[in-house]
CSV table of N, CA, C and O and ligand atoms in Angstrom, one decimal:
chain,number,residue,atom,x,y,z
A,18,UNK,N,-50.9,-75.1,-59.2
A,18,UNK,CA,-51.5,-74.7,-58.6
A,18,UNK,C,-51.7,-76.8,-57.9
A,18,UNK,O,-52.1,-77.6,-58.1
A,19,UNK,N,-52.1,-75.9,-56.3
A,19,UNK,CA,-51.4,-77.1,-54.8
A,19,UNK,C,-53.7,-76.8,-54.7
A,19,UNK,O,-54.7,-76.3,-54.8
A,20,UNK,N,-54.0,-78.9,-54.7
A,20,UNK,CA,-55.1,-78.6,-54.9
A,20,UNK,C,-55.1,-80.3,-53.7
A,20,UNK,O,-54.2,-80.4,-53.1
A,21,UNK,N,-56.5,-79.1,-52.7
A,21,UNK,CA,-56.6,-80.4,-51.5
A,21,UNK,C,-57.6,-81.4,-52.1
A,21,UNK,O,-58.4,-81.5,-53.0
A,22,UNK,N,-57.8,-82.5,-51.4
A,22,UNK,CA,-58.3,-84.2,-51.7
A,22,UNK,C,-58.8,-84.4,-50.2
A,22,UNK,O,-57.5,-84.5,-49.1
A,23,UNK,N,-59.7,-85.0,-49.5
A,23,UNK,CA,-60.3,-85.1,-48.7
A,23,UNK,C,-61.3,-86.7,-49.4
A,23,UNK,O,-61.3,-87.1,-50.2
A,24,UNK,N,-59.8,-88.1,-48.4
A,24,UNK,CA,-61.0,-89.4,-48.5
A,24,UNK,C,-61.8,-89.1,-47.8
A,24,UNK,O,-62.0,-89.0,-46.4
A,25,UNK,N,-63.1,-89.0,-48.0
A,25,UNK,CA,-63.6,-88.4,-47.6
A,25,UNK,C,-64.7,-89.9,-47.0
A,25,UNK,O,-65.5,-89.8,-46.1
A,26,UNK,N,-64.1,-91.4,-47.2
A,26,UNK,CA,-64.1,-92.3,-46.4
A,26,UNK,C,-63.7,-92.5,-45.3
A,26,UNK,O,-63.8,-93.2,-44.0
A,27,UNK,N,-62.3,-91.5,-44.6
A,27,UNK,CA,-62.0,-91.1,-43.2
A,27,UNK,C,-62.2,-90.3,-42.4
A,27,UNK,O,-62.1,-90.3,-41.1
A,28,UNK,N,-62.4,-89.5,-43.5
A,28,UNK,CA,-62.9,-87.8,-42.6
A,28,UNK,C,-64.1,-88.0,-41.1
A,28,UNK,O,-65.6,-88.9,-41.5
A,29,UNK,N,-63.8,-87.9,-39.9
A,29,UNK,CA,-64.7,-88.4,-39.7
A,29,UNK,C,-65.3,-86.3,-38.7
A,29,UNK,O,-66.3,-86.3,-37.6
A,30,UNK,N,-65.8,-85.2,-39.9
A,30,UNK,CA,-65.9,-84.3,-39.5
A,30,UNK,C,-65.4,-83.9,-38.2
A,30,UNK,O,-66.4,-83.2,-36.9
A,31,UNK,N,-64.9,-84.7,-38.0
A,31,UNK,CA,-64.0,-83.6,-36.6
A,31,UNK,C,-63.4,-81.8,-36.3
A,31,UNK,O,-63.9,-81.3,-35.3
A,32,UNK,N,-63.0,-81.0,-37.5
A,32,UNK,CA,-63.4,-79.9,-38.0
A,32,UNK,C,-61.8,-79.0,-37.4
A,32,UNK,O,-62.0,-77.7,-37.1
A,33,UNK,N,-61.3,-79.9,-37.3
A,33,UNK,CA,-59.8,-79.4,-36.6
A,33,UNK,C,-59.5,-79.5,-38.3
A,33,UNK,O,-58.4,-77.6,-37.9
A,34,UNK,N,-59.8,-78.7,-39.1
A,34,UNK,CA,-59.3,-78.4,-40.2
A,34,UNK,C,-59.8,-77.2,-40.1
A,34,UNK,O,-58.8,-76.5,-40.6
A,35,UNK,N,-60.2,-77.0,-40.0
A,35,UNK,CA,-61.9,-75.7,-39.6
A,35,UNK,C,-61.4,-74.5,-39.6
A,35,UNK,O,-61.2,-73.8,-39.3
A,36,UNK,N,-61.0,-75.4,-37.8
A,36,UNK,CA,-60.2,-74.7,-36.3
A,36,UNK,C,-58.6,-73.6,-37.1
A,36,UNK,O,-59.0,-72.8,-36.6
A,37,UNK,N,-58.4,-74.5,-38.4
A,37,UNK,CA,-57.2,-74.3,-38.2
A,37,UNK,C,-57.2,-73.4,-39.7
A,37,UNK,O,-56.2,-71.9,-39.9
A,38,UNK,N,-58.0,-73.3,-40.9
A,38,UNK,CA,-57.5,-72.6,-42.1
A,38,UNK,C,-59.6,-72.4,-42.3
A,38,UNK,O,-59.7,-72.7,-43.7
A,39,UNK,N,-60.6,-71.9,-41.5
A,39,UNK,CA,-62.3,-71.4,-42.1
A,39,UNK,C,-62.3,-70.8,-43.1
A,39,UNK,O,-63.0,-71.1,-44.3
A,40,UNK,N,-61.3,-71.4,-43.9
A,40,UNK,CA,-61.5,-70.0,-44.9
A,40,UNK,C,-61.4,-71.3,-45.9
A,40,UNK,O,-61.7,-71.3,-47.6
A,41,UNK,N,-60.7,-72.7,-46.1
A,41,UNK,CA,-61.1,-73.6,-47.3
A,41,UNK,C,-61.3,-74.6,-46.5
A,41,UNK,O,-62.3,-75.6,-47.4
A,42,UNK,N,-62.0,-74.9,-45.0
A,42,UNK,CA,-62.8,-75.9,-45.1
A,42,UNK,C,-64.3,-75.4,-44.3
A,42,UNK,O,-63.8,-74.1,-42.8
A,43,UNK,N,-64.9,-75.9,-44.3
A,43,UNK,CA,-66.4,-75.8,-43.3
A,43,UNK,C,-66.7,-77.4,-43.2
A,43,UNK,O,-67.3,-77.6,-44.2
A,44,UNK,N,-67.2,-77.7,-42.1
A,44,UNK,CA,-68.3,-78.1,-41.3
A,44,UNK,C,-69.1,-77.6,-41.7
A,44,UNK,O,-69.9,-76.3,-40.9
A,45,UNK,N,-70.6,-78.0,-42.1
A,45,UNK,CA,-72.1,-77.8,-42.7
A,45,UNK,C,-72.5,-78.3,-42.0
A,45,UNK,O,-72.0,-78.5,-40.9
A,46,UNK,N,-74.0,-78.0,-42.0
A,46,UNK,CA,-75.1,-78.4,-41.3
A,46,UNK,C,-75.4,-79.6,-40.7
A,46,UNK,O,-75.7,-79.4,-39.3
A,47,UNK,N,-74.5,-80.2,-41.9
A,47,UNK,CA,-75.3,-81.7,-41.7
A,47,UNK,C,-73.9,-82.3,-40.4
A,47,UNK,O,-73.8,-83.2,-40.9
A,48,UNK,N,-72.8,-82.0,-40.7
A,48,UNK,CA,-71.5,-82.0,-39.9
A,48,UNK,C,-70.2,-82.6,-40.8
A,48,UNK,O,-69.9,-83.6,-40.2
A,49,UNK,N,-71.0,-82.3,-42.0
A,49,UNK,CA,-70.4,-83.1,-43.2
A,49,UNK,C,-69.4,-81.8,-43.3
A,49,UNK,O,-69.1,-80.5,-43.7
A,50,UNK,N,-67.9,-82.5,-44.5
A,50,UNK,CA,-67.0,-81.9,-44.0
A,50,UNK,C,-67.2,-80.3,-45.9
A,50,UNK,O,-67.1,-81.6,-46.3
A,51,UNK,N,-67.0,-79.3,-46.0
A,51,UNK,CA,-67.7,-78.9,-47.6
A,51,UNK,C,-65.5,-78.2,-47.7
A,51,UNK,O,-65.5,-77.1,-46.6
A,52,UNK,N,-65.0,-78.7,-48.9
A,52,UNK,CA,-63.9,-77.3,-49.1
A,52,UNK,C,-64.5,-76.6,-49.6
A,52,UNK,O,-64.7,-76.7,-51.1
A,53,UNK,N,-63.4,-75.0,-49.5
A,53,UNK,CA,-64.6,-74.4,-49.9
A,53,UNK,C,-63.4,-73.8,-51.3
A,53,UNK,O,-64.7,-73.3,-52.2
A,54,UNK,N,-62.4,-74.3,-50.7
A,54,UNK,CA,-62.0,-74.0,-52.0
A,54,UNK,C,-61.2,-75.4,-51.8
A,54,UNK,O,-59.6,-74.9,-51.7
A,55,UNK,N,-61.3,-76.1,-53.2
A,55,UNK,CA,-60.5,-76.7,-53.7
A,55,UNK,C,-58.9,-76.6,-53.7
A,55,UNK,O,-57.8,-77.1,-53.6
A,56,UNK,N,-58.6,-75.1,-55.0
A,56,UNK,CA,-57.7,-75.0,-54.8
A,56,UNK,C,-56.9,-73.5,-54.3
A,56,UNK,O,-57.0,-72.4,-54.9
A,57,UNK,N,-56.7,-73.4,-52.9
A,57,UNK,CA,-56.0,-72.1,-51.8
A,57,UNK,C,-55.0,-71.5,-53.0
A,57,UNK,O,-54.4,-72.5,-53.4
A,58,UNK,N,-55.0,-70.3,-52.3
A,58,UNK,CA,-54.5,-69.0,-52.9
A,58,UNK,C,-53.3,-69.3,-52.1
A,58,UNK,O,-53.0,-69.5,-50.2
A,59,UNK,N,-52.5,-69.4,-52.3
A,59,UNK,CA,-50.1,-69.0,-52.0
A,59,UNK,C,-50.5,-68.3,-50.9
A,59,UNK,O,-50.0,-69.2,-49.5
A,60,UNK,N,-51.4,-67.7,-49.3
A,60,UNK,CA,-51.7,-67.2,-48.9
A,60,UNK,C,-52.1,-68.5,-46.9
A,60,UNK,O,-52.1,-68.5,-46.5
A,61,UNK,N,-52.7,-69.2,-47.6
A,61,UNK,CA,-53.5,-70.4,-47.0
A,61,UNK,C,-53.0,-72.0,-46.9
A,61,UNK,O,-53.2,-72.4,-46.4
A,62,UNK,N,-52.0,-71.5,-47.9
A,62,UNK,CA,-51.7,-73.2,-48.1
A,62,UNK,C,-50.8,-73.6,-47.3
A,62,UNK,O,-50.2,-74.8,-47.0
A,63,UNK,N,-50.2,-73.0,-46.2
A,63,UNK,CA,-49.4,-73.1,-45.3
A,63,UNK,C,-50.4,-73.5,-43.6
A,63,UNK,O,-49.9,-74.3,-43.5
A,64,UNK,N,-51.5,-73.5,-43.8
A,64,UNK,CA,-52.5,-72.6,-43.0
A,64,UNK,C,-53.3,-74.8,-43.0
A,64,UNK,O,-53.6,-75.7,-42.5
A,65,UNK,N,-53.2,-75.0,-44.5
A,65,UNK,CA,-53.3,-75.8,-45.2
A,65,UNK,C,-52.8,-77.6,-44.6
A,65,UNK,O,-53.2,-78.3,-44.2
A,66,UNK,N,-51.4,-77.5,-45.5
A,66,UNK,CA,-50.0,-78.4,-44.4
A,66,UNK,C,-50.4,-78.0,-42.9
A,66,UNK,O,-50.6,-79.2,-43.1
A,67,UNK,N,-50.8,-77.1,-41.9
A,67,UNK,CA,-50.3,-77.8,-40.9
A,67,UNK,C,-51.8,-77.9,-40.8
A,67,UNK,O,-52.0,-79.4,-40.2
A,68,UNK,N,-52.9,-78.4,-42.4
A,68,UNK,CA,-54.6,-78.6,-41.2
A,68,UNK,C,-54.1,-80.2,-41.7
A,68,UNK,O,-54.7,-80.9,-41.2
A,69,UNK,N,-53.5,-80.0,-42.8
A,69,UNK,CA,-52.7,-81.7,-43.7
A,69,UNK,C,-52.9,-82.0,-42.6
A,69,UNK,O,-52.5,-84.2,-41.6
A,70,UNK,N,-51.3,-81.8,-41.4
A,70,UNK,CA,-50.5,-82.7,-40.9
A,70,UNK,C,-51.5,-83.1,-39.2
A,70,UNK,O,-51.6,-84.1,-38.8
A,71,UNK,N,-52.5,-82.1,-38.5
A,71,UNK,CA,-53.1,-82.7,-37.7
A,71,UNK,C,-54.9,-82.7,-37.6
A,71,UNK,O,-55.2,-84.0,-37.1
A,72,UNK,N,-55.0,-83.3,-39.0
A,72,UNK,CA,-56.2,-83.8,-38.9
A,72,UNK,C,-56.6,-85.3,-38.3
A,72,UNK,O,-54.5,-86.0,-38.8
A,73,UNK,N,-57.3,-85.5,-37.2
A,73,UNK,CA,-56.9,-86.9,-37.2
A,73,UNK,C,-57.3,-88.1,-37.8
A,73,UNK,O,-56.5,-89.5,-37.6
A,74,UNK,N,-57.8,-87.8,-38.7
A,74,UNK,CA,-58.5,-89.4,-38.8
A,74,UNK,C,-56.9,-88.7,-40.3
A,74,UNK,O,-57.1,-90.6,-41.4
A,75,UNK,N,-56.1,-88.7,-40.9
A,75,UNK,CA,-55.3,-88.4,-41.7
A,75,UNK,C,-56.5,-87.8,-43.6
A,75,UNK,O,-55.6,-89.5,-43.5
A,76,UNK,N,-57.1,-87.7,-43.7
A,76,UNK,CA,-58.3,-87.4,-44.6
A,76,UNK,C,-58.4,-86.3,-45.4
A,76,UNK,O,-58.8,-87.0,-46.1
A,77,UNK,N,-56.4,-86.1,-45.2
A,77,UNK,CA,-56.7,-84.9,-45.6
A,77,UNK,C,-55.1,-84.9,-47.0
A,77,UNK,O,-53.6,-85.4,-45.7
A,78,UNK,N,-54.6,-84.0,-48.0
A,78,UNK,CA,-53.9,-83.4,-49.0
A,78,UNK,C,-53.9,-83.0,-49.7
A,78,UNK,O,-54.5,-83.0,-49.9
A,79,UNK,N,-52.4,-82.3,-49.2
A,79,UNK,CA,-52.7,-81.2,-50.5
A,79,UNK,C,-51.4,-81.7,-51.9
A,79,UNK,O,-49.9,-82.2,-51.2
A,80,UNK,N,-52.5,-81.6,-52.4
A,80,UNK,CA,-51.3,-82.3,-54.0
A,80,UNK,C,-50.8,-81.1,-54.6
A,80,UNK,O,-50.9,-80.5,-54.9
A,81,UNK,N,-49.1,-81.2,-54.1
A,81,UNK,CA,-48.8,-80.0,-55.5
A,81,UNK,C,-48.1,-80.1,-56.2
A,81,UNK,O,-47.2,-80.5,-56.9
B,9,LIG,S1,-59.2,-82.6,-39.6
B,9,LIG,FE1,-59.8,-84.3,-41.2
B,9,LIG,S2,-61.3,-85.6,-40.1
B,9,LIG,FE2,-61.9,-83.4,-39.4
B,9,LIG,S3,-62.4,-82.3,-40.7
B,9,LIG,FE3,-60.9,-82.1,-41.6
B,9,LIG,S4,-60.7,-84.0,-43.4
B,9,LIG,FE4,-62.0,-84.5,-41.5
C-alpha cells in the first residue's frame, strides 16, 4: 500500500497538490493542508506522483 507523507515544516500551503488531486489533498479554511486519504487508491496514484513532482516546497513524498 502506498502512503502519502507531508513534511509540515516545508509545506507552504500553496494548494498545488489540491489542484492536481483534490480527492487526496485539501487546503482547509485555515490554509493548512489536510491529506484526505493517506493511502490513496490506485486510480489516484499517478496524480499523487504528479503532485509530489509539482510541489514547490518539495514537501510531499509517496512511499511505495
Ligand atoms: S503543493 Fe506542497 S507546499 Fe503546496 S500545499 Fe501541497 S504539499 Fe504544501
